[in-house]
Each structure stands twice: as structure tokens, then as C-alpha cells.
XYZ file of C-alpha atoms in Angstrom:
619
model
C 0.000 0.000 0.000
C 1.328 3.255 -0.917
C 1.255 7.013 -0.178
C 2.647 10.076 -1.386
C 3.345 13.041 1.221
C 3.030 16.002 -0.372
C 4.788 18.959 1.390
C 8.400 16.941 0.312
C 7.356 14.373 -1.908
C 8.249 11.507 -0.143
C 6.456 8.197 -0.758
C 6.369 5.459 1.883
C 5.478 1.859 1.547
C 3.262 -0.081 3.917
C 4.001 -4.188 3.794
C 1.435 -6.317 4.313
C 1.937 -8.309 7.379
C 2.991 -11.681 6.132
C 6.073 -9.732 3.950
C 7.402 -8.621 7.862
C 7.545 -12.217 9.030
C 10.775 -12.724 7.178
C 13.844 -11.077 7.533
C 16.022 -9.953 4.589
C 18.915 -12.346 3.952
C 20.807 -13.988 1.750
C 20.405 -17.623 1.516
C 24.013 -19.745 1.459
C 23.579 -23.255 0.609
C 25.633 -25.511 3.163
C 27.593 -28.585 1.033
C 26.031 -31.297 3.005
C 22.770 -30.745 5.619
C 20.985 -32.584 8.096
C 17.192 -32.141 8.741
C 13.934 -33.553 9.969
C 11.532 -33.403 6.701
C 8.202 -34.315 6.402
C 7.046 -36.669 3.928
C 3.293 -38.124 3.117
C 3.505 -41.387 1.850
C 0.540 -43.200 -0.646
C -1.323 -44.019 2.710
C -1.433 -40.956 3.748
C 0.355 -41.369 6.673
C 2.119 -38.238 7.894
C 5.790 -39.568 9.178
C 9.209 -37.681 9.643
C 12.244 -39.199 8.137
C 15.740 -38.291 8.529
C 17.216 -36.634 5.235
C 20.741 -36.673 4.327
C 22.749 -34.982 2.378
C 19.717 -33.564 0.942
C 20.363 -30.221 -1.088
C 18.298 -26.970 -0.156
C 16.021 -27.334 -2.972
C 14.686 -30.427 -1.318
C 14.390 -29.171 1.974
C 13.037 -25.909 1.290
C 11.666 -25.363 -1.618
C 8.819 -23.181 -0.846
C 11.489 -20.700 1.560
C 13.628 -20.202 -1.764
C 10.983 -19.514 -3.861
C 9.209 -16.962 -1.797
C 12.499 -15.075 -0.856
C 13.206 -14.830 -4.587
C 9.398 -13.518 -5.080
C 9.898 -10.670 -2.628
C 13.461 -9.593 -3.915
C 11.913 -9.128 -7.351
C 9.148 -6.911 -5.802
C 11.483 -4.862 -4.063
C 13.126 -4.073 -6.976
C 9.983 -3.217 -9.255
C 8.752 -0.993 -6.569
C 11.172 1.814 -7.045
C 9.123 4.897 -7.886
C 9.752 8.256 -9.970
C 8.785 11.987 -9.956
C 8.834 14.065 -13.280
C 10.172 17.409 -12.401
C 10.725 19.299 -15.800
C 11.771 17.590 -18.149
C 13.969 15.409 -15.962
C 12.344 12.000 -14.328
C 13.791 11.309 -11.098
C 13.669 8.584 -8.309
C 12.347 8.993 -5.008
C 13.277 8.722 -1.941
C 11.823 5.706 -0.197
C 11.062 5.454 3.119
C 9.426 2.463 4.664
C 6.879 2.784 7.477
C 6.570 -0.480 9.622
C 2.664 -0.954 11.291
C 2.912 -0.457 15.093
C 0.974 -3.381 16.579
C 0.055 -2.781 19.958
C -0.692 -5.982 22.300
C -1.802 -3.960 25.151
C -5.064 -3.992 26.708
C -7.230 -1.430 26.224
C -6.808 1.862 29.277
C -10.040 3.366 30.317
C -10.012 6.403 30.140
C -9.344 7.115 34.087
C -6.334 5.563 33.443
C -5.275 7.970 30.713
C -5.854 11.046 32.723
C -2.941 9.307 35.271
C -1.168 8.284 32.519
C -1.385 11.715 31.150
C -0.215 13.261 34.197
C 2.463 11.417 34.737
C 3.350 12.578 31.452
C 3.993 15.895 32.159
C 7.286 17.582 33.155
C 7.734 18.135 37.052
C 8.552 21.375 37.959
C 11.816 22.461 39.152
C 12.549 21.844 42.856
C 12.453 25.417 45.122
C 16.474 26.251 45.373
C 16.097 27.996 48.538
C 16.435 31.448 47.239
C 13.688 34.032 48.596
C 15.035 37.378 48.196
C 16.581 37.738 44.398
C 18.997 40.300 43.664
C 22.366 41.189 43.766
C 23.002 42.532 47.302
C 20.889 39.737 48.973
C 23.419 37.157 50.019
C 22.521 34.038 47.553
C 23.670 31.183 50.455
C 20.730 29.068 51.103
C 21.336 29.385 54.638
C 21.204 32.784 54.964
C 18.461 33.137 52.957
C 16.380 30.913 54.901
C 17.612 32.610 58.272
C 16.744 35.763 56.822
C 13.282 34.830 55.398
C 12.176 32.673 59.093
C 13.263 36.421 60.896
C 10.692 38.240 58.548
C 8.077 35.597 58.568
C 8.580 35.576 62.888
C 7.852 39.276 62.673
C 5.009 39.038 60.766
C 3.328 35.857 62.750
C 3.511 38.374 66.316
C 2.320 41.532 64.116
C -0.513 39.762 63.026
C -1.677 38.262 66.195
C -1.711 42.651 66.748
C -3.433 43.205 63.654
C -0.875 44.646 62.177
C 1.595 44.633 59.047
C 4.701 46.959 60.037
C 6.288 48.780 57.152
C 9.534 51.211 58.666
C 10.529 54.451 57.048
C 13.542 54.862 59.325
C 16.679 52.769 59.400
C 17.194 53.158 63.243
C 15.650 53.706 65.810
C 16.774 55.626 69.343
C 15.982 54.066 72.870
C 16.906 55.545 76.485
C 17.194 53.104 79.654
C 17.599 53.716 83.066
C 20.631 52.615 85.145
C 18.622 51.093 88.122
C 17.391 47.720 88.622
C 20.465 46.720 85.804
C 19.636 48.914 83.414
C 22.625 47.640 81.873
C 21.523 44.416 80.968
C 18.831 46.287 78.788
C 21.067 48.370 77.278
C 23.553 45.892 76.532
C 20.837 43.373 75.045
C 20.111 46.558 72.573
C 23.115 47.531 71.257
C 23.519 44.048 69.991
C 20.392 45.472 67.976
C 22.735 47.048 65.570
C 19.411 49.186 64.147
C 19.722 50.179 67.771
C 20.899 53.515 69.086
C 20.738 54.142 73.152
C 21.355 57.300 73.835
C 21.741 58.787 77.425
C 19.518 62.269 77.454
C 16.484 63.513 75.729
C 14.025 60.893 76.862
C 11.199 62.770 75.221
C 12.322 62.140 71.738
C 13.325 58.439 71.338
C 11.027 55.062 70.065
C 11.824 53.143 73.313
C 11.664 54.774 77.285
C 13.195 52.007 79.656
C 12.386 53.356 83.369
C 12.294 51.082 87.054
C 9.375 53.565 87.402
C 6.265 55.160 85.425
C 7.164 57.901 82.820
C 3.571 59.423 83.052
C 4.402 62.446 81.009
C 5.698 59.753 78.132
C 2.772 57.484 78.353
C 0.814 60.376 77.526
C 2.827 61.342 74.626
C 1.834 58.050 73.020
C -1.253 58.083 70.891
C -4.239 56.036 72.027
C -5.162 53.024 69.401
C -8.086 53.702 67.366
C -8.642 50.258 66.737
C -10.991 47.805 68.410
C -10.674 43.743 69.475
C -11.423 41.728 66.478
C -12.066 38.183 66.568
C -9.224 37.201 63.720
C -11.131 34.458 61.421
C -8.861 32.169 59.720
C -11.541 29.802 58.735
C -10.096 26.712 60.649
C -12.145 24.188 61.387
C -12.218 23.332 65.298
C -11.455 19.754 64.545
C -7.618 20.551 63.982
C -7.003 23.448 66.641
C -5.938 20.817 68.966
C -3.892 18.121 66.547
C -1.726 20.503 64.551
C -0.716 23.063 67.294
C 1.801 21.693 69.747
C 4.466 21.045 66.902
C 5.334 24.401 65.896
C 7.490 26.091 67.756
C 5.384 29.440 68.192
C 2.896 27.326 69.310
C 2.743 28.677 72.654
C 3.211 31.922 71.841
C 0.384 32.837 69.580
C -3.404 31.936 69.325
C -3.941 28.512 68.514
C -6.398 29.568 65.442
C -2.671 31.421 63.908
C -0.722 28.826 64.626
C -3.162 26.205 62.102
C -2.648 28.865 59.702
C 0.503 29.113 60.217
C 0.866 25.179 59.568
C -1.156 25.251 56.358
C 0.912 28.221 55.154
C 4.096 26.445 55.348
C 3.013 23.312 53.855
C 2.862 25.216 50.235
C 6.058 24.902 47.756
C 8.420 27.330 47.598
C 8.338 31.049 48.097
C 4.707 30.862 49.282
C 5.698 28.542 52.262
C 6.961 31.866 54.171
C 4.900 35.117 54.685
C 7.102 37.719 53.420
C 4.652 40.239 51.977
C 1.337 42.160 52.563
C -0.295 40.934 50.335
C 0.088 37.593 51.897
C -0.603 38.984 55.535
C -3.803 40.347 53.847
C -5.096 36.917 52.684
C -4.104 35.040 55.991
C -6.086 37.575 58.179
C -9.427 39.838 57.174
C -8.453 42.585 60.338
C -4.729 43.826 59.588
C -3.905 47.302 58.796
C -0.219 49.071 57.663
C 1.388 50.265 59.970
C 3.990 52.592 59.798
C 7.123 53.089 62.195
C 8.589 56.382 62.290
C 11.391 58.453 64.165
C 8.206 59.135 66.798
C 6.441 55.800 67.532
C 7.207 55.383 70.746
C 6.595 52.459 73.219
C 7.401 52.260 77.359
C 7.801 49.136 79.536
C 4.993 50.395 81.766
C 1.264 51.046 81.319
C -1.382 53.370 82.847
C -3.178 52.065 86.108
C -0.026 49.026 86.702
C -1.368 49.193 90.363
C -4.366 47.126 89.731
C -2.050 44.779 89.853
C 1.230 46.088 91.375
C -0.734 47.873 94.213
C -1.260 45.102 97.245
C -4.829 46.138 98.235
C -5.929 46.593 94.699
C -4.635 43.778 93.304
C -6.141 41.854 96.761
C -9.808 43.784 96.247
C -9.582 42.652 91.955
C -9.451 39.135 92.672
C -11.462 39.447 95.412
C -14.137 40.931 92.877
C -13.377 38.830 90.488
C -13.344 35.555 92.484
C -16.652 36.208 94.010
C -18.638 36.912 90.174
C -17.630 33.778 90.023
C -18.543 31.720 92.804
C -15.245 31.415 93.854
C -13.822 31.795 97.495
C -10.446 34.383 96.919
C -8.960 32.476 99.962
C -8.276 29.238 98.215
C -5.648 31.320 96.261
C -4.744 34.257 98.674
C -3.753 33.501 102.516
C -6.730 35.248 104.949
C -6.663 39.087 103.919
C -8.360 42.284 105.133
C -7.319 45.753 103.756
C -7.101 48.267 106.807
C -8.043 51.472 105.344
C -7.734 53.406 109.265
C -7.450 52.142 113.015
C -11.204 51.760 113.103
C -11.435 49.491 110.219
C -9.202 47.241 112.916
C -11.317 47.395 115.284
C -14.386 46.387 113.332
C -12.539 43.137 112.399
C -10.910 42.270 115.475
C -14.720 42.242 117.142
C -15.840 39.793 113.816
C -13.475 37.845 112.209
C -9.420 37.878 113.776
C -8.729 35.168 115.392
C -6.351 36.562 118.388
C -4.067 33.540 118.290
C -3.114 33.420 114.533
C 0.151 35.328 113.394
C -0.573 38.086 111.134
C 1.780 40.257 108.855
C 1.055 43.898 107.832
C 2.122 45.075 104.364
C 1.853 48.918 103.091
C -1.514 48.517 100.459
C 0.054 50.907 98.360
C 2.826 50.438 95.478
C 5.830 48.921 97.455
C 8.381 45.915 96.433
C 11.603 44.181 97.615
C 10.520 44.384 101.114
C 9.849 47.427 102.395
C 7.772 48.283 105.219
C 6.636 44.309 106.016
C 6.288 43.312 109.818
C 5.212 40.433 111.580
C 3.373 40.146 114.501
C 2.762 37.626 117.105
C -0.928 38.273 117.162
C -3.489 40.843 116.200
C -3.080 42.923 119.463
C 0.046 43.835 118.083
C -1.284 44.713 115.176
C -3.685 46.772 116.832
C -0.730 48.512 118.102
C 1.287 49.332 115.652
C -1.633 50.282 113.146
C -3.041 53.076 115.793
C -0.265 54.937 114.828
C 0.494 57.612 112.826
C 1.460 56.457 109.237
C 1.206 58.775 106.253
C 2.529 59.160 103.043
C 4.867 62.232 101.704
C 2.159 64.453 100.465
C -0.454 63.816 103.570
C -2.421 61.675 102.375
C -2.591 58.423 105.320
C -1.505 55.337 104.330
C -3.388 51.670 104.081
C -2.007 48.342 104.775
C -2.914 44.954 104.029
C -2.638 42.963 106.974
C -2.528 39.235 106.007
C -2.571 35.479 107.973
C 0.940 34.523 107.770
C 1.623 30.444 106.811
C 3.026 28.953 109.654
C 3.134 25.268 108.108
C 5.081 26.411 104.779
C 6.980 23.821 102.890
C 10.472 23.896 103.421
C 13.670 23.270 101.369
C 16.293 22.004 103.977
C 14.776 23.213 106.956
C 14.433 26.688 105.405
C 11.723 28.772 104.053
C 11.252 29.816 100.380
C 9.185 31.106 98.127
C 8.812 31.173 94.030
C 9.316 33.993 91.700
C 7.319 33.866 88.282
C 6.954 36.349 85.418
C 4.299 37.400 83.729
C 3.841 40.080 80.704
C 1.394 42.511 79.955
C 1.348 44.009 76.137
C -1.012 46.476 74.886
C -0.392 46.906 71.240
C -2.768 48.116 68.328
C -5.532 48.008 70.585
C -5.322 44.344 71.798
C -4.311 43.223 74.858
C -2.674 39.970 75.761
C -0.774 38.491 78.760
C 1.818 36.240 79.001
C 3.035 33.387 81.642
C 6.928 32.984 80.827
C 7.609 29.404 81.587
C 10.561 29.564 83.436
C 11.726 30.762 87.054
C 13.713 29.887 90.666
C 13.390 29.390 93.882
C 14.468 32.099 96.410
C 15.925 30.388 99.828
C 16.217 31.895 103.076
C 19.312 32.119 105.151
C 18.454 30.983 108.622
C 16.382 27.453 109.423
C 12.557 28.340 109.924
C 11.693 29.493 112.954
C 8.453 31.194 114.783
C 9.830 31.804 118.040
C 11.760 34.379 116.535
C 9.365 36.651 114.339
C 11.437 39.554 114.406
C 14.519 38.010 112.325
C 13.893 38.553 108.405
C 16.288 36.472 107.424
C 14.088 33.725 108.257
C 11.148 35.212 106.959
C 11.667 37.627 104.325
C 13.285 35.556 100.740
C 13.429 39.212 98.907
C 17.126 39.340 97.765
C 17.103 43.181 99.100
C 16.531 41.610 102.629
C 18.817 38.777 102.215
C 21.740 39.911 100.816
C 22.419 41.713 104.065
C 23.104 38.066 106.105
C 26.010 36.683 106.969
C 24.957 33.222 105.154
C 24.088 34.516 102.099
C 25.282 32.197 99.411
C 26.490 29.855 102.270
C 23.081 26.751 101.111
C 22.478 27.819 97.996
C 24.980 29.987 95.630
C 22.610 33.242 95.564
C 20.456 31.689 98.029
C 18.554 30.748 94.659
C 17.489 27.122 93.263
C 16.447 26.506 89.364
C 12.963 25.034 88.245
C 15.064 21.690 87.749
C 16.464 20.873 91.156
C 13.298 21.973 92.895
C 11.757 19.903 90.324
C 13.841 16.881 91.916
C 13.788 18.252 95.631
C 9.627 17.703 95.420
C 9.376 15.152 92.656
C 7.588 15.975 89.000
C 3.977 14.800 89.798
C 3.906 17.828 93.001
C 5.590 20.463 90.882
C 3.586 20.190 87.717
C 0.470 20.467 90.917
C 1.888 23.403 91.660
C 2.948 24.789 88.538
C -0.442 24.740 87.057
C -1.755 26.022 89.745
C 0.453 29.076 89.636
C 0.022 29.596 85.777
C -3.741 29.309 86.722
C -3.863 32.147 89.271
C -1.720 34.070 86.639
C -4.311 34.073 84.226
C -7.156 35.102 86.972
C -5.001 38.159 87.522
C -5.053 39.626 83.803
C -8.846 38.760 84.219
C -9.562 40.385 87.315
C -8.025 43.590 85.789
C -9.200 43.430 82.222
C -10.816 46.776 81.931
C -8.418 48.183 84.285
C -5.189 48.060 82.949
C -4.383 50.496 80.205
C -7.865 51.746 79.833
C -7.148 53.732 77.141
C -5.296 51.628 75.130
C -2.142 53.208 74.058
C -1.105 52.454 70.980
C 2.459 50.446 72.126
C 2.881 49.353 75.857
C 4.222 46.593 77.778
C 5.004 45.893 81.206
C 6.626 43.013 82.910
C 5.439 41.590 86.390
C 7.078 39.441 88.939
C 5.146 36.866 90.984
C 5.725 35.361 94.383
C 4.034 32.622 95.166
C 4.527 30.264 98.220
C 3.861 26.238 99.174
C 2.467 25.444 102.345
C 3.397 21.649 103.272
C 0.089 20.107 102.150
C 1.003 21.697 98.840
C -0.999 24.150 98.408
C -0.266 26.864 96.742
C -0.706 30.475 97.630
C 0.142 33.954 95.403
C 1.948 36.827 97.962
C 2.090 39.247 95.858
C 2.506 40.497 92.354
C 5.587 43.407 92.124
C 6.022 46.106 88.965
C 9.592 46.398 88.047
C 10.325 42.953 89.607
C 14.259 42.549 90.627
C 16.303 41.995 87.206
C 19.385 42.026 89.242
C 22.323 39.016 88.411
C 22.560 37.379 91.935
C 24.394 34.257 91.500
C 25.591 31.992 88.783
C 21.633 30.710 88.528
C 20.687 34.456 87.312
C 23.320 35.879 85.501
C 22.124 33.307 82.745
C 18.307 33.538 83.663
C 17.800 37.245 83.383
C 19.165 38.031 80.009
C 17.709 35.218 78.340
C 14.026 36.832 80.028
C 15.034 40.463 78.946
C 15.875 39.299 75.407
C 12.385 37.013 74.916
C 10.778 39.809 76.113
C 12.386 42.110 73.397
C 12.010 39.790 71.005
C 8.288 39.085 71.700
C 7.409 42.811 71.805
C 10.301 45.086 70.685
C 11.871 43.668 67.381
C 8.495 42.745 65.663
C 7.356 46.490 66.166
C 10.928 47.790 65.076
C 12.224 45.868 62.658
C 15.580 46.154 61.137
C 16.295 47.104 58.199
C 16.679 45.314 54.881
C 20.037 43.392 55.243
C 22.223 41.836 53.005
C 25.270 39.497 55.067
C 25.314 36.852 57.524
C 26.759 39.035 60.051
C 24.200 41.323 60.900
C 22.265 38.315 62.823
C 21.297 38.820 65.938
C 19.923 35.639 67.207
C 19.674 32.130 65.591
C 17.155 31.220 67.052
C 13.538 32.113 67.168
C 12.071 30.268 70.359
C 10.107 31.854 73.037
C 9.759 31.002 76.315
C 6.425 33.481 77.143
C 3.463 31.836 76.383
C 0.324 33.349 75.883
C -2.602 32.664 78.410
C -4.651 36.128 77.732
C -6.137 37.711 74.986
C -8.715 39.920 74.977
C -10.254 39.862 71.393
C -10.814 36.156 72.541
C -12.820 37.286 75.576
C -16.376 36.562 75.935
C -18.429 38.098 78.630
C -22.088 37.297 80.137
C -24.506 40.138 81.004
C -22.721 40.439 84.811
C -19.544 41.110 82.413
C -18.160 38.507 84.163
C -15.324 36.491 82.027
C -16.751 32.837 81.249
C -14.098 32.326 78.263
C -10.594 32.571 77.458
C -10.066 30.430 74.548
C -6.720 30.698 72.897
């Protein structure tokens, strides 16, 4: 069968299929050959006799002959083309039938098949910022692009999407309560400058006490809690959270997002851009830094919290809107507002044979002004008389059941210092439990025949510095997480550990609408927490202190405390101010990322009944 192509004149030839079955040759005859042939005889019979010496004529004659047949074809098969006046051959070109023995695909099949087909593309190299003065080393690239994307992960738990127009920012801190440790923690921040003077014009105001004037400088937020929808379904909040390793840092709803974002290929595995931010959350807004955005490590009203009496009549509040008894976390309290407010309680609640300790109600720390008494009498006493602050006004104390059966690490009392963080940023506030802390030891063996000592009494380090065993137990009289872990066993301090994280939590409660009521745009502040054990484990919070000590007492501390000053810093300072682009290695400032504050509070996640008591905190 034959057909012409007609764009270059080519003909091909199609062979029926018997002509494939045999190969071209050339047929040799052997001088002598050996063969089975088969022979019919008169009857009929079929029967195979040996041949020998039998030529190739006689053993196949019908081969021969058909070879010879197709030769002669071949040859009368050439074909010609008149072009002009000249006739010319043509090329031949022989197409052989395809015969498929394959079973026939359905058509599912094909569509895989198909696919398969199809050219993969190109693996991701690594490579998220192009250009010439990005470094092009896959590991700095992907330090560099985790750094942005960590940025934008805390800005948009804040609703926000920072974009700087400066490339440094200025920051003053104060020399008390080791200021230095701040200030050296920033000037690693190369985008960083600290300057000494002119507090009124910098981004970041680092004071041991309230800058009022400063806090008014700042801007109040003109934004309001959102509930962030990242239509997750509930079914995975649980399952694909406690992997990452900002799980505890940010709302469980961002942190599935954050999983399903970094599951894509490639560039899109990291948020890097707005346009990005703006399809992982609906409520996020620009928000630009400038040489006047400022932020201060303390907020307006701290003494709803700070303040003894008002952080004793908040919980008390709050514990009782919801039918909870305050003194199964705070020892027996009453605040004495004047000697007659004694006198009312001694006739209907003090019992005369219980010792008591007195504590100034208003904003004190590290110590100051705490006695104890032998028994309410004395308190009596010393309360009638005449105690007054510096501009007139007369003071209040808290006078509070002291534990008598406390726990005791080697014959010695203790107590436990915890941190927590208050932010107020873009509106939203959120507080955090930082999951580390230590043990602060006494110097003397616990004793109550001898009330008047405070080194058996008081653990402050400003009291117990001063004796003559400090350091001698314990180097800094102060004991890690670990080993108390150990001293108490696992079981008793997770018990108590929860419990303390618990009470925490209560606290930013209690003071929701309290604490920076008019939302400033950027403010933090950092708490400290004592808490103490009495021997039937049960735990009890003393009291909650602004500008807790930050001091490095002992080898336990001097790594503790700037590991807590730079989570802090990198939890609320670096995502607000940013550096700026960079293009080496060298200008990290951390390699890693991890956080030890975890987030227990937020208040777009708040829901309140028609008491506006909290009934739901879900994070």
C-alpha cells in the first residue's frame, strides 16, 4: 500500500503483514545438511524421516521460492517523480505498522497516565530574596526569610503589618534595677541607638518607674478587638498546634494557619509580603514606624495589679462573680483602710491567736515596710499609729494570715518567683506566663519563736543579701525550676505549677478593663510573681511586684535574666521595630527564634455574660 506526502514528496510503503515475518537475507547453501523433513507417503500417513545430504532445494523449496518472489518486488517498486523535463527517483522510506498488544486503558487511566506525562517542575532552590546585594547562600536566605516571617506571625496576632521608614531607631534606659543588661541586650540590635539624654524624643523609654508624662505622649489606638477568622475548622485546633514552635506563643487559630501556610512549595511557604498577611487575616492594617512611635515598659493604672490592696480587692471581685472563694488562692486578707477598720474586724473575724503580717496597700516591692506580729493585738498597736505618706495623704495596709506550716527546702523557708507580661499593642491586649523561674531560699532554718529576724522570713534578695549566710546553702540563696523539680518530685511540681500559671491568668482577668484603659497604641510591662507552698502543697500567690528585681545574683541568674530580657524584646520590641533590609550573615542577631512566654490572655478572645463577668478565654 502506498502514499505520497506532499509537502516533500516523499512516498512510503506499507508491507502487508505476512512480507514482515521474514527477515532480509541472503540464503548460502551448506555442502552437506541434516534435517527432519516431512514426507506423506501413498497411505497418507504423515511420518518424519531423517534426510541426508539432501540439497536446499529439497528441503526448502517453498522458503527459496518466496524469498526470490519478494526480492523481485522490491526491486519493481522503485518509484519516480517528473520534475521538468527530468524523471527522477524517489526517496523511499518504509513505514513499519505499530501493533500494539496492550489492553485497552479506560479512560481514568489515561488522565494518570497523562499526568504522569507531564514535566515536574523544578525543585524550590532555597532562594527568597533575588537580587544582587541579597546574600545568595541558602542558609542565609532561609535565616533571613524565618526572621521576617517571625515578625510578621507576632504583628498579626496585633493586627498589624509593620512597614519602617527609618533605618534606626533611638531608645533611652535607666541605670537602676540593671539597666545595663537592657542596654547591653540593645546595642547588639545594631538598628539600635541608646542614647543617654532627651528621653522625650526616642522610640523606646526604659524606666524602674512610670514615665507618666511619656505614656501620655503616646497616641491612644483607634482600633478595636477583632475576633481574627482564619476559617479553621475546630477539629484541627488541637492536633496541629503543639508542633510548631510558636505554638505557645500565639493563638492557637494562627498557629493552624501558620501550619497550612508552610506546607505550600516554595516562596509561598513563608509570609514575606502584605499581600500575603492580607489573605491570611481579614483585620490587619499598615502600619507605619517612624522616628516618633514610641513604646514604654509600663502602662497606665499598673497598680491594679502592682498595688497590694488593689490587686487583693480585683481578685477578690473577680473571684466572688464567680462563685469562687479568693482564699483558696490568697492567705486570709483584710485591707485596713484606718485604726477603726481594725477594730471592726478584730470584734468579727481575727482570730487573736493566729500570726498576722502587715504590708503597706500601696505600690511597694523588695521588702519594704513588712512586719510580723505575734498576734493581732500587736497589730492593733502598731496600726493606731500615725502612718502617712509624703504628700499627707494616710496610708493603708494589708494585713494578712501569715503560713506557719510552709513547705520547706532544707529546713528553710522559700518562696517562688514567676513572670508574667502585659502588652497592649494596636488596641489588643494579651498576657503572658513565661515558663521559666527559681526558687528564692532563706538564710536561717525556719523558725516562729523568733518573728522579728527577716532572714528567716523575708526571701526578697534586698533583705537577704544583708546576712552573713548569704550564698552559704544555695549559691545566691537561689534554686532553678530543675532541682526543685527533683527536691519535690515531677507529679507535686507540675500540681503546683499549674496552679500558679492558673492564678496568673485570673489576675489579667480580674483587671481586664483596668489596665491600660485607654489603650495606648504600644505598651508593655513586665510583672514578677511570688508565690509560696504550704506543706500540704498548696499553693498560695503573695504578691505580684512592677519592676520585679532583674538584678544578676548568683551563677543561677546571671544566665536567667538576660535570656528573660531578650524574649521579652524579642516578643514585643523587634516585631514592632524591625531592622532594616540586610544583606550578610553578620548582621544576625539571634539564631534562634524560640520563646519562652506563652500566651494565656487575649482579649479579642474574651467573651463576657450580662454580669460582664469572664466565662471564656479560649486561645
Amino acid at each position: 500500500m502506498r502514499k505520497t506526502h506532499s509537502p516533500q514528496g516523499f512516498q512510503y510503503f506499507m508491507k502487508r503483514r505476512y512480507e514482515q515475518r521474514f527477515p532480509k537475507f541472503k540464503f548460502q547453501e551448506p555442502g552437506e545438511t541434516y534435517g527432519l523433513m516431512p514426507r506423506i507417503t501413498p497411505s497418507q500417513n504423515l511420518r518424519t524421516e531423517i534426510i541426508q545430504n539432501n540439497s536446499t532445494e529439497q528441503i526448502y523449496p517453498n522458503l527459496k521460492k518466496r524469498i526470490a518472489n519478494s526480492q523481485s518486488k522490491e526491486k519493481n517498486d522503485d518509484s519516480c517523480i517528473l520534475i521538468g523535463n527530468t524523471l527522477k527517483s524517489l526517496e523511499r522510506r518504509v513505514m513499519k505498522p505499530r501493533i500494539s498488544y496492550q489492553p485497552e486503558i479506560s479512560p481514568s487511566k489515561q488522565v494518570k497516565l497523562r499526568s504522569k506525562s507531564i514535566k515536574k517542575q523544578p525543585k524550590f532552590d532555597g532562594i527568597y530574596y533575588e537580587g544582587e546585594k541579597f546574600c545568595q547562600e541558602q542558609d542565609f536566605q532561609e535565616k533571613y526569610a524565618n526572621m521576617r516571617q517571625y515578625y510578621n506571625y507576632v504583628n498579626i496576632s496585633n493586627g498589624l503589618f509593620i512597614k519602617p521608614t527609618v533605618n534606626y531607631y533611638k531608645a533611652n534606659v535607666s541605670k537602676s534595677n540593671n539597666g545595663q543588661l537592657v542596654k547591653t541586650l540593645l546595642k547588639q540590635r545594631w538598628w539600635w541607638l541608646v542614647v543617654d539624654n532627651d528621653k522625650d524624643n526616642v522610640n523606646f523609654l526604659w524606666e524602674s518607674a512610670r514615665n507618666d508624662n511619656f505614656i501620655i505622649s503616646m497616641p491612644c489606638s483607634e482600633q478595636l478587638d477583632k475576633n481574627d477568622n482564619f476559617n479553621i475548622q475546630q477539629d484541627f485546633l488541637d492536633a496541629q498546634t503543639e508542633s510548631h514552635p510558636y505554638a505557645k506563643m500565639l493563638p492557637k487559630n494562627l498557629v493552624i494557619q501558620m501550619n497550612l501556610q508552610e506546607k505550600q512549595i516554595g516562596k509561598l511557604g513563608k509570609l514575606l509580603n502584605y499581600e500575603q498577611c492580607q489573605q491570611f487575616c481579614n483585620n490587619i492594617r499598615i502600619f507605619e514606624i517612624t522616628s516618633t512611635t514610641k513604646i514604654h515598659n509600663h502602662i497606665q493604672n499598673n497598680t491594679h495589679l502592682g498595688s497590694k490592696k488593689n490587686l487583693f480587692l480585683n481578685l477578690k471581685k473577680y473571684y466572688e462573680l464567680n462563685s469562687l472563694n479568693v482564699f483558696e488562692f490568697l492567705p486570709l486578707t483584710y485591707h485596713i483602710k484606718n485604726k477603726y477598720d481594725l477594730e471592726n474586724y478584730v470584734i468579727q473575724n481575727f482570730d487573736t491567736k493566729k500570726i498576722w503580717i502587715v504590708k503597706p496597700g500601696e505600690l511597694t516591692n523588695r521588702g519594704h515596710g513588712i512586719q510580723i506580729f505575734q498576734n493581732i493585738n500587736e497589730v492593733n498597736m502598731f496600726l493606731k499609729g500615725n502612718h502617712q505618706h509624703r504628700n499627707g495623704s494616710s496610708k493603708t495596709f494589708i494585713v494578712q494570715q501569715y503560713i506557719t506550716n510552709p513547705l520547706l527546702y532544707n529546713q528553710r523557708k522559700f518562696d517562688i518567683r514567676c513572670f508574667i507580661l502585659f502588652t497592649g499593642i494596636n488596641g489588643r491586649q494579651k498576657g503572658y506566663w513565661y515558663q521559666d523561674g527559681y526558687i528564692r531560699t532563706s538564710s536561717k532554718e525556719f523558725n516562729l519563736n523568733n518573728l522579728s529576724n527577716k532572714m528567716i522570713h523575708l526571701t526578697n534578695d534586698a533583705v537577704q543579701k544583708y546576712s552573713e549566710d548569704y550564698g552559704k546553702f544555695e549559691k545566691g540563696n537561689k534554686i532553678s525550676f530543675e532541682e526543685f523539680k527533683k527536691y519535690i518530685t515531677p507529679e507535686k511540681f507540675n500540681q503546683v505549677y499549674q496552679k500558679m500559671k492558673q492564678i496568673a491568668l485570673d489576675q489579667f482577668k480580674a483587671a481586664a478593663e483596668l489596665l491600660d484603659p485607654l489603650k495606648r497604641e504600644n505598651t508593655f510591662e513586665l510583672f514578677g510573681l511570688d508565690f509560696m507552698i504550704d506543706d500540704s502543697y498548696n499553693t498560695w500567690l503573695i504578691e505580684t511586684n512592677t519592676n520585679p528585681c532583674l538584678e544578676q545574683t548568683g551563677p543561677l541568674l546571671t544566665g536567667f535574666m538576660p535570656q528573660l530580657i531578650d524574649n521579652l524584646l524579642k516578643l514585643v520590641i523587634d516585631p514592632l521595630y524591625p531592622p532594616p533590609q540586610f544583606y550578610s550573615a553578620k548582621k544576625f542577631v539571634y539564631e534562634c527564634l524560640d520563646n519562652k512566654f506563652e500566651l494565656i490572655y487575649d482579649s479579642s478572645k474574651l467573651k463576657l455574660n450580662r454580669k460582664n463577668v469572664i466565662i471564656d478565654n479560649e486561645l
